[in-house]
Coordinates of C-alpha atoms and ligand atoms in Angstrom, one line a residue:
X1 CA 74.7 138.5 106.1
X2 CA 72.8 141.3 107.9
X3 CA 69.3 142.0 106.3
X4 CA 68.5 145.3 105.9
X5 CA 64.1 145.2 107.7
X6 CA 61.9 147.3 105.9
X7 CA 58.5 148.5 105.5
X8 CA 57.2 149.4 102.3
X9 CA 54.4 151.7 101.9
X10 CA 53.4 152.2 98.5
X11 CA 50.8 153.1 95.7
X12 CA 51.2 150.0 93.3
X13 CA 51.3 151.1 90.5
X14 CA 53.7 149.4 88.2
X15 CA 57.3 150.4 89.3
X16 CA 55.9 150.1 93.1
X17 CA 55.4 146.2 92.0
X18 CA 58.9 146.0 90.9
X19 CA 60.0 147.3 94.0
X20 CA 58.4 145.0 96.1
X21 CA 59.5 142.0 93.8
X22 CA 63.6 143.8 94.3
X23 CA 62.6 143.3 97.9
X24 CA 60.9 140.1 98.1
X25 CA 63.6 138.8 96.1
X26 CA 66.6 140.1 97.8
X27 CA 68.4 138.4 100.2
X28 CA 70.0 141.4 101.5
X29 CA 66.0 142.9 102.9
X30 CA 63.2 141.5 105.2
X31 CA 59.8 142.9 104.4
X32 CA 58.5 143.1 107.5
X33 CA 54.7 144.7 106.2
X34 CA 53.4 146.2 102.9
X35 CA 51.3 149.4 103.6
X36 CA 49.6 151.2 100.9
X37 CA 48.3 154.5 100.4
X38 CA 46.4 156.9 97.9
X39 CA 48.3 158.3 94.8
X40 CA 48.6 155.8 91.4
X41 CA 45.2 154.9 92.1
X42 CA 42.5 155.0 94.9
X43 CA 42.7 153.7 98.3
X44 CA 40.6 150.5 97.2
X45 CA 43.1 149.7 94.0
X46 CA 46.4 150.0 95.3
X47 CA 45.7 147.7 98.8
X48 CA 43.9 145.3 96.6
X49 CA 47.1 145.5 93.7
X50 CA 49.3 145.0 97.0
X51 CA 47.8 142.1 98.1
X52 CA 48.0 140.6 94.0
X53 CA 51.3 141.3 93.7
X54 CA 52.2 139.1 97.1
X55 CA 49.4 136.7 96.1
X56 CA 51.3 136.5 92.6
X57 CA 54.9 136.4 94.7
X58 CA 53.7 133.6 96.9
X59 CA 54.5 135.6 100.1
X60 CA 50.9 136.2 101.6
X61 CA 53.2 136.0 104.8
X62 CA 53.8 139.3 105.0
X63 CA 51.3 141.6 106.9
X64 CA 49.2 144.4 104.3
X65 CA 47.1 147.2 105.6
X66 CA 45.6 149.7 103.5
X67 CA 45.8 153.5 104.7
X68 CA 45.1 157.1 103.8
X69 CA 41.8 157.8 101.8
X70 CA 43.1 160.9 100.8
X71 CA 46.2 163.3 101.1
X72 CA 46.5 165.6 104.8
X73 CA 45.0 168.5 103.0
X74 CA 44.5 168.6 99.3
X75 CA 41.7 166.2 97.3
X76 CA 42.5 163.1 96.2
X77 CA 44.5 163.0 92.5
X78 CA 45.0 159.7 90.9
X79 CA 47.8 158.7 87.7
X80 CA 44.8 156.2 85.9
X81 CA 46.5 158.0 82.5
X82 CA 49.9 156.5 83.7
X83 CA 48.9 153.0 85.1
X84 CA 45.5 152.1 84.1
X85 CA 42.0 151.7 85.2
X86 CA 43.2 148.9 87.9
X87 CA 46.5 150.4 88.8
X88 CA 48.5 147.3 86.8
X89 CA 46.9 147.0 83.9
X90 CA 49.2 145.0 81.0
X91 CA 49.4 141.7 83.0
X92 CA 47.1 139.3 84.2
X93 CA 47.0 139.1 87.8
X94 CA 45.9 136.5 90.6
X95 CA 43.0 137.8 92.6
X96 CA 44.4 137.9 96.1
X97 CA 44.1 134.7 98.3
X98 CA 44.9 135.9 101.5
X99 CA 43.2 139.3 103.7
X100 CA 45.1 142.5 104.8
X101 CA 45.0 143.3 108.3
X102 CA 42.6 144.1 110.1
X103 CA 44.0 147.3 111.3
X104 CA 45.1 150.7 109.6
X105 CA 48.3 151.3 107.7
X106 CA 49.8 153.2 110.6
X107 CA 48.8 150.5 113.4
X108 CA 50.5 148.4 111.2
X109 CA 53.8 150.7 110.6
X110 CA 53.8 151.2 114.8
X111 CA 52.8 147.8 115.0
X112 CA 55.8 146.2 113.5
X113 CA 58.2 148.6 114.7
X114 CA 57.4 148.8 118.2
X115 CA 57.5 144.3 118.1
X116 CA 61.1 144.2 116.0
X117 CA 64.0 143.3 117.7
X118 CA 65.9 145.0 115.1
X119 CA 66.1 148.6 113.6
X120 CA 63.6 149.3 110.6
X121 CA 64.1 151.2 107.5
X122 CA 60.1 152.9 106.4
X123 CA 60.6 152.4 102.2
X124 CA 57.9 155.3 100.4
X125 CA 57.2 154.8 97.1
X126 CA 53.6 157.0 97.2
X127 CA 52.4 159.9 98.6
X128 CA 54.1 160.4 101.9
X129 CA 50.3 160.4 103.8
X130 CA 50.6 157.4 105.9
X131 CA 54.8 158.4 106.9
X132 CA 53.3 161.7 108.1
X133 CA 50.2 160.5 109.8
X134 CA 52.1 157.8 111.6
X135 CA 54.9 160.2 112.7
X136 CA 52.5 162.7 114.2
X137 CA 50.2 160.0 115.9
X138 CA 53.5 157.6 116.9
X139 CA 56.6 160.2 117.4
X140 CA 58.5 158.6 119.7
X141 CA 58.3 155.0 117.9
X142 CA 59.1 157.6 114.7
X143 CA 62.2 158.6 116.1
X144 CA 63.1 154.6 116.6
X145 CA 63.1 154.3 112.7
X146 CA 66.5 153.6 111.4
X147 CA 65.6 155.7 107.8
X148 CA 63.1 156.6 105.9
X149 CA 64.3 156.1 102.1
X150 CA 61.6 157.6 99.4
X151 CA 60.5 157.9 96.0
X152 CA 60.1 161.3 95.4
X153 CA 60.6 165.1 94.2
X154 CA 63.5 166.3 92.1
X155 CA 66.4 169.5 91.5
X156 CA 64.7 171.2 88.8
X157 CA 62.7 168.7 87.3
X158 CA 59.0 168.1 87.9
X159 CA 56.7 165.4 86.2
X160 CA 53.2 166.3 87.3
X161 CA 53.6 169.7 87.0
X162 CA 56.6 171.9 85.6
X163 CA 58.7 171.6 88.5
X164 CA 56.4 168.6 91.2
X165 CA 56.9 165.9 91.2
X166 CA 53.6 163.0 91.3
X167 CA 54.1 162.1 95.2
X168 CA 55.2 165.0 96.2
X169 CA 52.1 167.1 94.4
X170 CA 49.4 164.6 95.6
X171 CA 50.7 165.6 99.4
X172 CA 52.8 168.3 99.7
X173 CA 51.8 168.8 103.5
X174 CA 52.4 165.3 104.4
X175 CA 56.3 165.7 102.6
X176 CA 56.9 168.4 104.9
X177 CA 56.2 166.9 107.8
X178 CA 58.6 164.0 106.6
X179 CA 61.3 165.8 105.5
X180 CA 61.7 168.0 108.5
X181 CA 61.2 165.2 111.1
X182 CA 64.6 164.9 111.9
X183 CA 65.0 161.2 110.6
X184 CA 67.4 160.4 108.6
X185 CA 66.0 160.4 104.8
X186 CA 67.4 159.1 101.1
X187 CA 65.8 160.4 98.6
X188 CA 65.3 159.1 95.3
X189 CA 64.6 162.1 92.8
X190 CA 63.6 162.2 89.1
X191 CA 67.0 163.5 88.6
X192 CA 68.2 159.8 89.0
X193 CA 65.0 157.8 88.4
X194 CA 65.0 159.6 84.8
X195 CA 68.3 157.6 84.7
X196 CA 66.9 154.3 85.6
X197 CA 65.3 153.8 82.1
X198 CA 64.5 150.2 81.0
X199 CA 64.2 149.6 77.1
X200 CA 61.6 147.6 75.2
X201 CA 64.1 145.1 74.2
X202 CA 65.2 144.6 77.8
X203 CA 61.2 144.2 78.7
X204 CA 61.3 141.6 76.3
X205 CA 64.4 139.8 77.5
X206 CA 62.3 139.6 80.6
X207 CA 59.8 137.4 79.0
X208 CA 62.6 135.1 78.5
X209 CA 63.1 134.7 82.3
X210 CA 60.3 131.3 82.3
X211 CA 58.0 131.7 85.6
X212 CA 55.1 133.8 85.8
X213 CA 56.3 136.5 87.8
X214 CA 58.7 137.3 84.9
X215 CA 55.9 137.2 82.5
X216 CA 53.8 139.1 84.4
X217 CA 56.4 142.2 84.8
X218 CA 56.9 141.6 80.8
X219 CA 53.1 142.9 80.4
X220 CA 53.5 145.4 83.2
X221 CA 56.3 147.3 82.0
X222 CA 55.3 147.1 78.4
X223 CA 52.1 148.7 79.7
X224 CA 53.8 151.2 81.5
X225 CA 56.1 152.2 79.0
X226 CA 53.5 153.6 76.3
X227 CA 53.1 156.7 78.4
X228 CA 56.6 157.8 78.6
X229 CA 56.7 156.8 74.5
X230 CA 55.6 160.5 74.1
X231 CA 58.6 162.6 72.2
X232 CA 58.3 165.4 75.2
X233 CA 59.8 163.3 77.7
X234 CA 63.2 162.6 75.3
X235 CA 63.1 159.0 76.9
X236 CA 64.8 155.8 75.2
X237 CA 62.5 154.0 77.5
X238 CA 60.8 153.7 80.7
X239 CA 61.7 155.2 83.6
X240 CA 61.6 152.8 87.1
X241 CA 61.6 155.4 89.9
X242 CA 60.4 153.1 92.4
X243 CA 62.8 150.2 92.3
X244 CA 65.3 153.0 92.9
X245 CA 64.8 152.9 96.8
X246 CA 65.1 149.1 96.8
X247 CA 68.2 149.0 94.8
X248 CA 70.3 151.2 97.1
X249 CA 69.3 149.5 100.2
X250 CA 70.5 146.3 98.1
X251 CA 73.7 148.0 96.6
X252 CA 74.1 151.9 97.6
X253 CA 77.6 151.3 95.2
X254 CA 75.4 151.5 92.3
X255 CA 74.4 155.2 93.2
X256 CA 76.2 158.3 93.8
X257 CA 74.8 160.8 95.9
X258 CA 74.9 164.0 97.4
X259 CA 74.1 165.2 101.2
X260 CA 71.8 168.5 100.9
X261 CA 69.3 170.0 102.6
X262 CA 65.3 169.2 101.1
X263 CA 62.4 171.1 102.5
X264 CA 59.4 171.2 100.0
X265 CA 57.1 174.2 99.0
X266 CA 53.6 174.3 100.0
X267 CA 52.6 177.8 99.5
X268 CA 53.6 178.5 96.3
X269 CA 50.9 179.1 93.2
X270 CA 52.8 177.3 90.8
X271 CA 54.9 176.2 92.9
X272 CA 53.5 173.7 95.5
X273 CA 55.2 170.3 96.0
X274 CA 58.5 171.5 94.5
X275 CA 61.2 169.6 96.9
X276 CA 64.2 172.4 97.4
X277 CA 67.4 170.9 97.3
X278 CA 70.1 173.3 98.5
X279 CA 72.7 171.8 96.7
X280 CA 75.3 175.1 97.1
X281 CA 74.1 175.4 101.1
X282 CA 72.8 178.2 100.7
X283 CA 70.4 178.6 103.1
X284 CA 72.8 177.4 106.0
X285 CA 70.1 174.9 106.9
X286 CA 71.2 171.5 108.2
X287 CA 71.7 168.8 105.6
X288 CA 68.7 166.0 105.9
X289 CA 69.0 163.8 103.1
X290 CA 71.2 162.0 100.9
X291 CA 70.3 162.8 97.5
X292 CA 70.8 159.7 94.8
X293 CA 72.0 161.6 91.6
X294 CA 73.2 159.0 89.5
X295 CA 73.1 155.5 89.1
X296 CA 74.8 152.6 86.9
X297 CA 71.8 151.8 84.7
X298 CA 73.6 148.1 83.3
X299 CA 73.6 147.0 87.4
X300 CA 70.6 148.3 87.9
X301 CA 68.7 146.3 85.2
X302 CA 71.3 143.2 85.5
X303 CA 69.8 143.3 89.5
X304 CA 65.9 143.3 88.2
X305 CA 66.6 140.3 85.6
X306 CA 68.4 138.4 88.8
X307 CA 65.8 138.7 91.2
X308 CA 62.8 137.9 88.6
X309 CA 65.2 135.0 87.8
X310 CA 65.1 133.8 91.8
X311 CA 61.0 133.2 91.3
X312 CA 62.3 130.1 89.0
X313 CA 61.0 126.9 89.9
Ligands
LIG401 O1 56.6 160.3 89.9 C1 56.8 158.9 90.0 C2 56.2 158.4 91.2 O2 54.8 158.6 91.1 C3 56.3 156.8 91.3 O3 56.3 156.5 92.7 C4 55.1 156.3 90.6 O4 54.7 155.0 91.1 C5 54.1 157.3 91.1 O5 53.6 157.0 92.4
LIG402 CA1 54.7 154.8 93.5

């Protein structure tokens, strides 16, 4: 079986862990290196919850190196109402055993690429900061990635602000730059990661997976659940946008999708960070990005219990 190599750059952040866990677990993906950047929490928080959740996976194999300090242009703003003081609160969590590189997030992105043998796929579950930095200061080993698949934006939704999206907002600049690099881009909106709800009684089915990575994601996601409790979101749980990205590149059959073109707004009042999805081609643009619009919720959840289930002893 071919294995899809990634690189995950993230803000863990709780549905960030269970993307990296999809991944670890997967037989189908290599994580080549875990890069983390500003957004869930700061710059400090998410590297060090990186380097738990691989301490806590038992894969301090795989290279970590923390990145941006804040977004291309805008100041720094952080989700602590969403995920905690620490970034992953509701569990207890090793303290990491091993040290991230000692290098930048995107010598580490241009150093793995530019040393695999075979094609890489950048996963981006955070602000897109580090993806744009590295594309502007590496753009020819840019143009060797095979995808960049991200976490991020929406048609007509927005979460931060009426219609932005959380990574988007925190850098809109840096999303432009992605989105019109000419690579080719999946894109993970809220319209499907609204869809990708997990219930409090499947959270607690979890805890009846017995190792400590499934009891550690049973007090994550019941953490993370509470703020999407509130009646204004209309949820019947929570939603796990992140695992989204590592759940295509494991079975795209569980998504449909759509192939649009997505710029993103960073002009407008109310408006910045809004991704733009021309889903009528309308504005004759070239299509960039497959758009993942729905998604078979039962697989999807039936994929998480399965890979917390390979951490078994
Ligand atoms: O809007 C949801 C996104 O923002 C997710 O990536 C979540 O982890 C936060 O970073
Ligand atoms: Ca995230």
């Amino acid at each position: 079986m071919t294995k899809t190599k990634i690189i995950l750059d993230c803000d863990p952040g709780h549905d960030d862990a269970l993307a990296m866990m999809l991944a670890v677990a997967s037989p189908k993906i290599e994580l080549a290196a875990v890069t983390t950047s500003a957004g869930n929490q700061t710059p400090e928080k998410t590297l060090n919850n990186a380097m738990r959740m691989l301490t806590l996976l038992n894969r301090q194999d795989i290279p970590v190196a923390g990145g941006n300090r804040t977004p291309l242009v805008k100041p720094l703003e952080t989700a602590g109402n969403v995920h905690g003081k620490s970034g992953l609160d509701g569990a207890e969590l090793p303290d990491p055993d091993f040290k991230p590189q000692d290098m930048t997030a995107i010598e580490l992105i241009a150093k793995t690429i530019s040393e695999s043998k075979e094609p890489i796929t950048l996963v981006v579950t955070g602000p897109m900061t580090n993806a744009a930095l590295f594309l502007r200061v590496y753009p020819e080993l840019g143009q060797k990635l095979e995808r960049i698949v991200y976490m991020g934006g929406a048609m007509g939704l927005g979460n931060w602000t009426p219609s932005v999206e959380f990574n988007i907002y925190v850098d809109p600049e840096a999303a432009k730059i992605v989105m019109n690099a000419g690579i080719p881009l999946t894109m993970a909106p809220l319209n499907v990661t609204h869809k990708a709800q997990i219930t409090k009684e499947e959270i607690a089915e979890l805890d009846q997976i017995d190792n400590p990575v499934a009891h550690a994601f049973y007090g994550l996601l019941n953490f993370f659940e509470l703020y999407h409790e509130a009646p204004k979101w209309g949820f019947f749980g929570a939603p796990l946008h992140d695992p989204c990205t590592i759940a295509w590149l494991i079975d795209p059959d569980m998504f449909e999708s759509e192939y649009m073109n997505v710029d993103v707004e960073t002009k407008g009042e109310l408006t910045t960070g809004e991704t733009v999805c021309d889903y009528y081609e309308l504005t004759g643009k070239p299509k960039n990005t497959d758009v993942l619009l729905n998604i078979d919720r039962d697989k999807f959840i039936q994929l998480i219990k399965d890979s917390l289930a390979t951490f078994n002893k």
